[in-house]
Short mmCIF file of C-alpha atoms and ligand atoms in Angstrom, two decimals:
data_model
loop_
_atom_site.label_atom_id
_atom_site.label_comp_id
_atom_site.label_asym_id
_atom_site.label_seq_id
_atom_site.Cartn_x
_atom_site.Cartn_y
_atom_site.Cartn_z
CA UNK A 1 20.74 67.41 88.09
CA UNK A 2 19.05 70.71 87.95
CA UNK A 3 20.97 73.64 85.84
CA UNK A 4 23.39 75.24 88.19
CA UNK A 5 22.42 78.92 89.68
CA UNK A 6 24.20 82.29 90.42
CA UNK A 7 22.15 84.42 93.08
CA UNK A 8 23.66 87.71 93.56
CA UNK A 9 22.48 89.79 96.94
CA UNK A 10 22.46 93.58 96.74
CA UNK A 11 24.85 94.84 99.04
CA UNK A 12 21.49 97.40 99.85
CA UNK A 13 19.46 94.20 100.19
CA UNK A 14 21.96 92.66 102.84
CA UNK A 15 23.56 95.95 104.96
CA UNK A 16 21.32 98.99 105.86
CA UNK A 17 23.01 101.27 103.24
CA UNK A 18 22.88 104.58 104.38
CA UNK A 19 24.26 103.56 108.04
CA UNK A 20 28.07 102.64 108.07
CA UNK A 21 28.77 98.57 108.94
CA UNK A 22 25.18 97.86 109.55
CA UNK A 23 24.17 94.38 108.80
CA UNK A 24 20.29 93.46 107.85
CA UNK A 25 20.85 90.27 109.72
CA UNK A 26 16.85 89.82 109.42
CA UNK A 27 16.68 89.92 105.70
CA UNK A 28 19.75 87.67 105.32
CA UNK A 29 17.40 84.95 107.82
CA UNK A 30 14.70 85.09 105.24
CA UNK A 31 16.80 84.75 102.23
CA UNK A 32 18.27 81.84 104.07
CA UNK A 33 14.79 80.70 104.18
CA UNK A 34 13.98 80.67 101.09
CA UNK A 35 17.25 79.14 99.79
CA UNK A 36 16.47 76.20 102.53
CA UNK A 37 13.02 75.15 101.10
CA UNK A 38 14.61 74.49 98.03
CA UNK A 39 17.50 71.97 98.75
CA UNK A 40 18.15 70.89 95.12
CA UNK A 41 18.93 74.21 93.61
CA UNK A 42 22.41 74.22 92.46
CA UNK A 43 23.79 77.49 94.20
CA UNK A 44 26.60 79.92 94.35
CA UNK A 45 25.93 82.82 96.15
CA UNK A 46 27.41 86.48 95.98
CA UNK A 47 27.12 89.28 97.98
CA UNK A 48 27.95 93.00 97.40
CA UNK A 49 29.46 95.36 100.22
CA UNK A 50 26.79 97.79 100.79
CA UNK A 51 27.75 100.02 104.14
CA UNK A 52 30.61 97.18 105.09
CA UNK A 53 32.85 97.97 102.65
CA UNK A 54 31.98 100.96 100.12
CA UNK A 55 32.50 103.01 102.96
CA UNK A 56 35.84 102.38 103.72
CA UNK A 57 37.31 101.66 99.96
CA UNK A 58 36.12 105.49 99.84
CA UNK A 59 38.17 106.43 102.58
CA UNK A 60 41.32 104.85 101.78
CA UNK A 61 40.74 105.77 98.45
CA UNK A 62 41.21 102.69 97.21
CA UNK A 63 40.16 102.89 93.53
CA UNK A 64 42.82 105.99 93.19
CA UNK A 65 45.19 103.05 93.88
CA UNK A 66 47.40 101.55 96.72
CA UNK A 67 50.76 103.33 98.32
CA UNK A 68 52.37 103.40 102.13
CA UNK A 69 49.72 106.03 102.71
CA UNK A 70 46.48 104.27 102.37
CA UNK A 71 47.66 100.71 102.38
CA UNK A 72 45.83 100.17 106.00
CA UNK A 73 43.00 100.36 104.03
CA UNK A 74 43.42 96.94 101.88
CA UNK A 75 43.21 95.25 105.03
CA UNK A 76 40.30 97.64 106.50
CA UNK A 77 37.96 97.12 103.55
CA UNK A 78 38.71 93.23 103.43
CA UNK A 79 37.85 92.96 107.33
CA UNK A 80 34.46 94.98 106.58
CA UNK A 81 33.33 93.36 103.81
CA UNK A 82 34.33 89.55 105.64
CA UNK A 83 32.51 90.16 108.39
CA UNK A 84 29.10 90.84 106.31
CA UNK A 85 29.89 87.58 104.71
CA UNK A 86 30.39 85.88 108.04
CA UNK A 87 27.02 87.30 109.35
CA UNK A 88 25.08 85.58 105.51
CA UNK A 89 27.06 82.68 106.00
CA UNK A 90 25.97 82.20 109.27
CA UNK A 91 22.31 82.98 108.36
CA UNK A 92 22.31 80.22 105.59
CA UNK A 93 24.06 77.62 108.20
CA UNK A 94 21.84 78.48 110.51
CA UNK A 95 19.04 77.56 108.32
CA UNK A 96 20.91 73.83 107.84
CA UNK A 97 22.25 74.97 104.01
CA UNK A 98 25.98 73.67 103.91
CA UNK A 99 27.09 77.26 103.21
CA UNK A 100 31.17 78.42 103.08
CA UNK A 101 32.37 82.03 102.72
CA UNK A 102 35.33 82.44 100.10
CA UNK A 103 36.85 85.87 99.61
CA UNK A 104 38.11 86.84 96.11
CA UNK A 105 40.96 88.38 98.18
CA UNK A 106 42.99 84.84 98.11
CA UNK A 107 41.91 83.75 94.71
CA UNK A 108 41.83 86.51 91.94
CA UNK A 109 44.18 88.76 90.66
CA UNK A 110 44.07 92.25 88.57
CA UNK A 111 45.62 94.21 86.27
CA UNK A 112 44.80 97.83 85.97
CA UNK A 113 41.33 96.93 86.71
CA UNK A 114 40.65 93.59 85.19
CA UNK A 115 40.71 90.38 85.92
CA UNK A 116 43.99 88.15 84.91
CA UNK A 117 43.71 85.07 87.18
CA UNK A 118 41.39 83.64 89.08
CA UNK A 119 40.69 80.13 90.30
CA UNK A 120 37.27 79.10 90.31
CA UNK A 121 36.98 75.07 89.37
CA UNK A 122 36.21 74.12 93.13
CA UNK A 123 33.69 76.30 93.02
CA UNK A 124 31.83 73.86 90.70
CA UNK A 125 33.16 70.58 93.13
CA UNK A 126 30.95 72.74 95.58
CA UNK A 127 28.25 73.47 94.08
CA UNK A 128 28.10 69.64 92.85
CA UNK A 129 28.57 68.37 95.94
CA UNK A 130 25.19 70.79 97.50
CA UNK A 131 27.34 73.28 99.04
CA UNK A 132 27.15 76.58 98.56
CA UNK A 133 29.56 78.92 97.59
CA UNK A 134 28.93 82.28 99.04
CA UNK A 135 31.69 84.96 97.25
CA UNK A 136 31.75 88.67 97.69
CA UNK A 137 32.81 92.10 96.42
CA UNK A 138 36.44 92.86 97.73
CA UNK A 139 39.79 94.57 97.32
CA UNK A 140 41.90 92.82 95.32
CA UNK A 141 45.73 92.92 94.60
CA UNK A 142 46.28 94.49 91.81
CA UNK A 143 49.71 94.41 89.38
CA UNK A 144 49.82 98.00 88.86
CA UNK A 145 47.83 99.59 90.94
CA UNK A 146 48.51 97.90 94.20
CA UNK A 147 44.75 96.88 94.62
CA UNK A 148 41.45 97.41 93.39
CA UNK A 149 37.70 96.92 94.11
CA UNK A 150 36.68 94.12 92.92
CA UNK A 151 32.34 94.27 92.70
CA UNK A 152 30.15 91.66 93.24
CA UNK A 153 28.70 92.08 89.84
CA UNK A 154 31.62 91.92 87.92
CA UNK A 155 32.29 88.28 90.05
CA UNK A 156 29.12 86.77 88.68
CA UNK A 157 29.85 88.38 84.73
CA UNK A 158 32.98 86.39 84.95
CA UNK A 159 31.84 83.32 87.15
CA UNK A 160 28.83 82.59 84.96
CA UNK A 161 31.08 81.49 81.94
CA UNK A 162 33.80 79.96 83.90
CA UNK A 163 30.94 77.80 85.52
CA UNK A 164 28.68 77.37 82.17
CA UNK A 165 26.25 78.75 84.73
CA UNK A 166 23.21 79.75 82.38
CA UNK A 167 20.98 81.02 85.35
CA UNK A 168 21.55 84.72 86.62
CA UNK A 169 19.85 86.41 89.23
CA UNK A 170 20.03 89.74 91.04
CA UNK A 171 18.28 90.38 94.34
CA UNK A 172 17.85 94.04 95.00
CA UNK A 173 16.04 96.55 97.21
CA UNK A 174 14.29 97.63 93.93
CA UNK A 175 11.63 95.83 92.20
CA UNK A 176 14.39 95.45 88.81
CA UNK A 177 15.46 98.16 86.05
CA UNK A 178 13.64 101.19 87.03
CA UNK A 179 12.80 104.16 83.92
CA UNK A 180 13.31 107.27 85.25
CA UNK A 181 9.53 107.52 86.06
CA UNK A 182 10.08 104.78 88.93
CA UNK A 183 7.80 101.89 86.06
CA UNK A 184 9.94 98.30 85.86
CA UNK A 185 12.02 98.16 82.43
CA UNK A 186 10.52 94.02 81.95
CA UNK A 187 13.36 93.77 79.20
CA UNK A 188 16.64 94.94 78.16
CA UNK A 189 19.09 94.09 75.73
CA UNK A 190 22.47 95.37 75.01
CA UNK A 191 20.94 97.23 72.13
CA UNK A 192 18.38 99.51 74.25
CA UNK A 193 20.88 100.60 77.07
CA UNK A 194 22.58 104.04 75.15
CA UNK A 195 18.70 105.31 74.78
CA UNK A 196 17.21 104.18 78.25
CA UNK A 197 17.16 106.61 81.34
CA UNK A 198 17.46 104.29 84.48
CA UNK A 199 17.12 105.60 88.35
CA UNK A 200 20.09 105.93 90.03
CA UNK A 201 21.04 105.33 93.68
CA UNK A 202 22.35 108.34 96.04
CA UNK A 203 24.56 105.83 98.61
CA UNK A 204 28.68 105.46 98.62
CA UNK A 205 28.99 102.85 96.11
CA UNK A 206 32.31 102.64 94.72
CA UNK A 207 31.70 100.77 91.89
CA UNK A 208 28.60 102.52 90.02
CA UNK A 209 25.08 101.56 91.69
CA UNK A 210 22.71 100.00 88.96
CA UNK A 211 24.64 101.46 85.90
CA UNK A 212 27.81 99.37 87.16
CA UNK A 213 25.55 96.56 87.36
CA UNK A 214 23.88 97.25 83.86
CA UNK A 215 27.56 97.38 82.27
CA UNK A 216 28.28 94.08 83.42
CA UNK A 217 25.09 92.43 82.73
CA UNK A 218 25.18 93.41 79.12
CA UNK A 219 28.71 92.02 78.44
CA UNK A 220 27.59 88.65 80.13
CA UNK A 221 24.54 89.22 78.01
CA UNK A 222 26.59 89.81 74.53
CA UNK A 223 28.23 86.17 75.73
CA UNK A 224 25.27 84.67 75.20
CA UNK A 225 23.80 84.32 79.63
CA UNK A 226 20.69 86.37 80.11
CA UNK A 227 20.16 87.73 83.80
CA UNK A 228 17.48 88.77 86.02
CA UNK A 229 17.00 91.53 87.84
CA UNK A 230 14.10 91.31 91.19
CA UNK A 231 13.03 92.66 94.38
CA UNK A 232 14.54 91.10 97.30
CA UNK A 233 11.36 89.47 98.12
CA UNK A 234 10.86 87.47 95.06
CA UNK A 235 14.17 85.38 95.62
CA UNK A 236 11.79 82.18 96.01
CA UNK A 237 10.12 82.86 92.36
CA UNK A 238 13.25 83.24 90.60
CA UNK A 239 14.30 79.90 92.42
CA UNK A 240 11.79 78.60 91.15
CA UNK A 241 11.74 79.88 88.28
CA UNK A 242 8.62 81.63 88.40
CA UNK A 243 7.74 85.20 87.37
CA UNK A 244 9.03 87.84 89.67
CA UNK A 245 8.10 91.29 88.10
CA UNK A 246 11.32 92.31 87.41
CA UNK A 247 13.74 92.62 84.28
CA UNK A 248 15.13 90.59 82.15
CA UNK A 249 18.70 91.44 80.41
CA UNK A 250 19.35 89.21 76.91
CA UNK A 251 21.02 89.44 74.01
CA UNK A 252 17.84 90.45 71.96
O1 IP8 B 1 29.09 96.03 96.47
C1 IP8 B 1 32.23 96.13 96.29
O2 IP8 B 1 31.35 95.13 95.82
P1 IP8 B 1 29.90 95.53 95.31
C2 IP8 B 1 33.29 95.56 97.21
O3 IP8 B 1 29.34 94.27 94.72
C3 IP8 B 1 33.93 96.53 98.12
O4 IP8 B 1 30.06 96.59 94.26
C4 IP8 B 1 34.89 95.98 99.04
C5 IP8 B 1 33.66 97.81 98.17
#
């Protein structure tokens, strides 16, 4: 059997980030495209929030933590975020891959911030069995805080190793890693981050854009999984393993 494969979609790549709740349902079709035409990739999916759910987990204030006050908004920021994974589940179904949507919400747990529990073996019985997994950024319940934001990113940092998943990817609305002159970064390693100026984004994104991303692809890197960072349009190369002009994070 082919190597399994984590393919993480921007939540810019799947919402229309600047407008609140809007869903790109026509670039979730041709993702599902291109994840149809090639049936015997082992796949989990993940999603970020993008304008269904950043928007609201600043409202409620969620990452300042949970009390009777702003406790509506655990359920408001779930509801958002579940309904953009609805709309790429159904794209993927409707494109005849045996997708299912499964929301961090039921199965992980925090503590201040980090992960303590989560249960993730039938995610492998899934992926074994040619169904895909499709997981997402969410509010979770947190032990001292009440809840917290749990990203998309730091899903697949911890999801890799738990699944001895080897293969990385990250689909964005960028073309990977860009210098501060707008030129792809081809390669990074742990090592080169503290001296390299990267572009930032300028939408609500609760938990840090491309530098939250960077911080979690470096740990995963340190553990020994390289990742790959791509334009939205190359998801078929990096499925196939092809090169996709974007950049490469490894331990060096
Ligand atoms: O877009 C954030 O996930 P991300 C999840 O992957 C929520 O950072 C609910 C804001």
């Amino acid at each position: 059997m082919s190597p399994r494969v984590i393919l993480k979609l921007g939540g810019s790549v799947v919402t229309s980030k600047g407008l609140s709740g809007a869903i790109d349902t026509r670039t979730i079709d041709a993702i599902a495209g291109e994840v149809a035409r090639r049936p015997d990739v082992p796949l989990l999916l993940v999603h970020g929030a993008g304008s269904c759910g950043h928007p609201e987990a600043a409202r409620y204030g969620i990452t300042g933590g949970i009390n009777a006050n702003n406790r509506r908004g655990v359920g408001e920021t779930h509801r958002a975020v579940r309904r953009l994974n609805d709309a790429v589940v159904t794209g993927l179904r409707e494109h005849d891959v045996d997708a299912i949507g499964i929301s961090p919400l039921g199965a992980y747990f925090i503590e201040d911030g980090d992960i303590v529990a989560a249960t993730t073996e039938q995610l492998g019985v899934m992926i074994d069995l040619g169904i895909v997994p499709v997981l997402h950024g969410d509010v979770v319940m947190d032990r001292t805080r009440g809840a917290s934001i749990l990203s998309g990113d730091r899903l697949v940092r911890t999801l890799a190793p738990a699944l001895g998943i080897q293969r990385v990817g990250l689909a964005t609305d960028v073309a990977g890693v860009l210098s501060r002159d707008g030129e792809v970064i081809p390669n990074l390693t742990p090592g080169d981050l503290p001296s390299t100026t990267i572009k930032g984004s300028t939408f609500t994104d609760v938990t840090g854009g491309m530098a939250g991303k960077l911080s979690e692809l470096v740990v995963l890197a340190r553990e020994g999984v390289p990742s790959e960072i791509f334009h939205v349009s190359r998801i078929g190369d990096f499925l196939d393993g092809s090169p996709h002009g974007g950049t490469h994070i490894h331990g060096g």
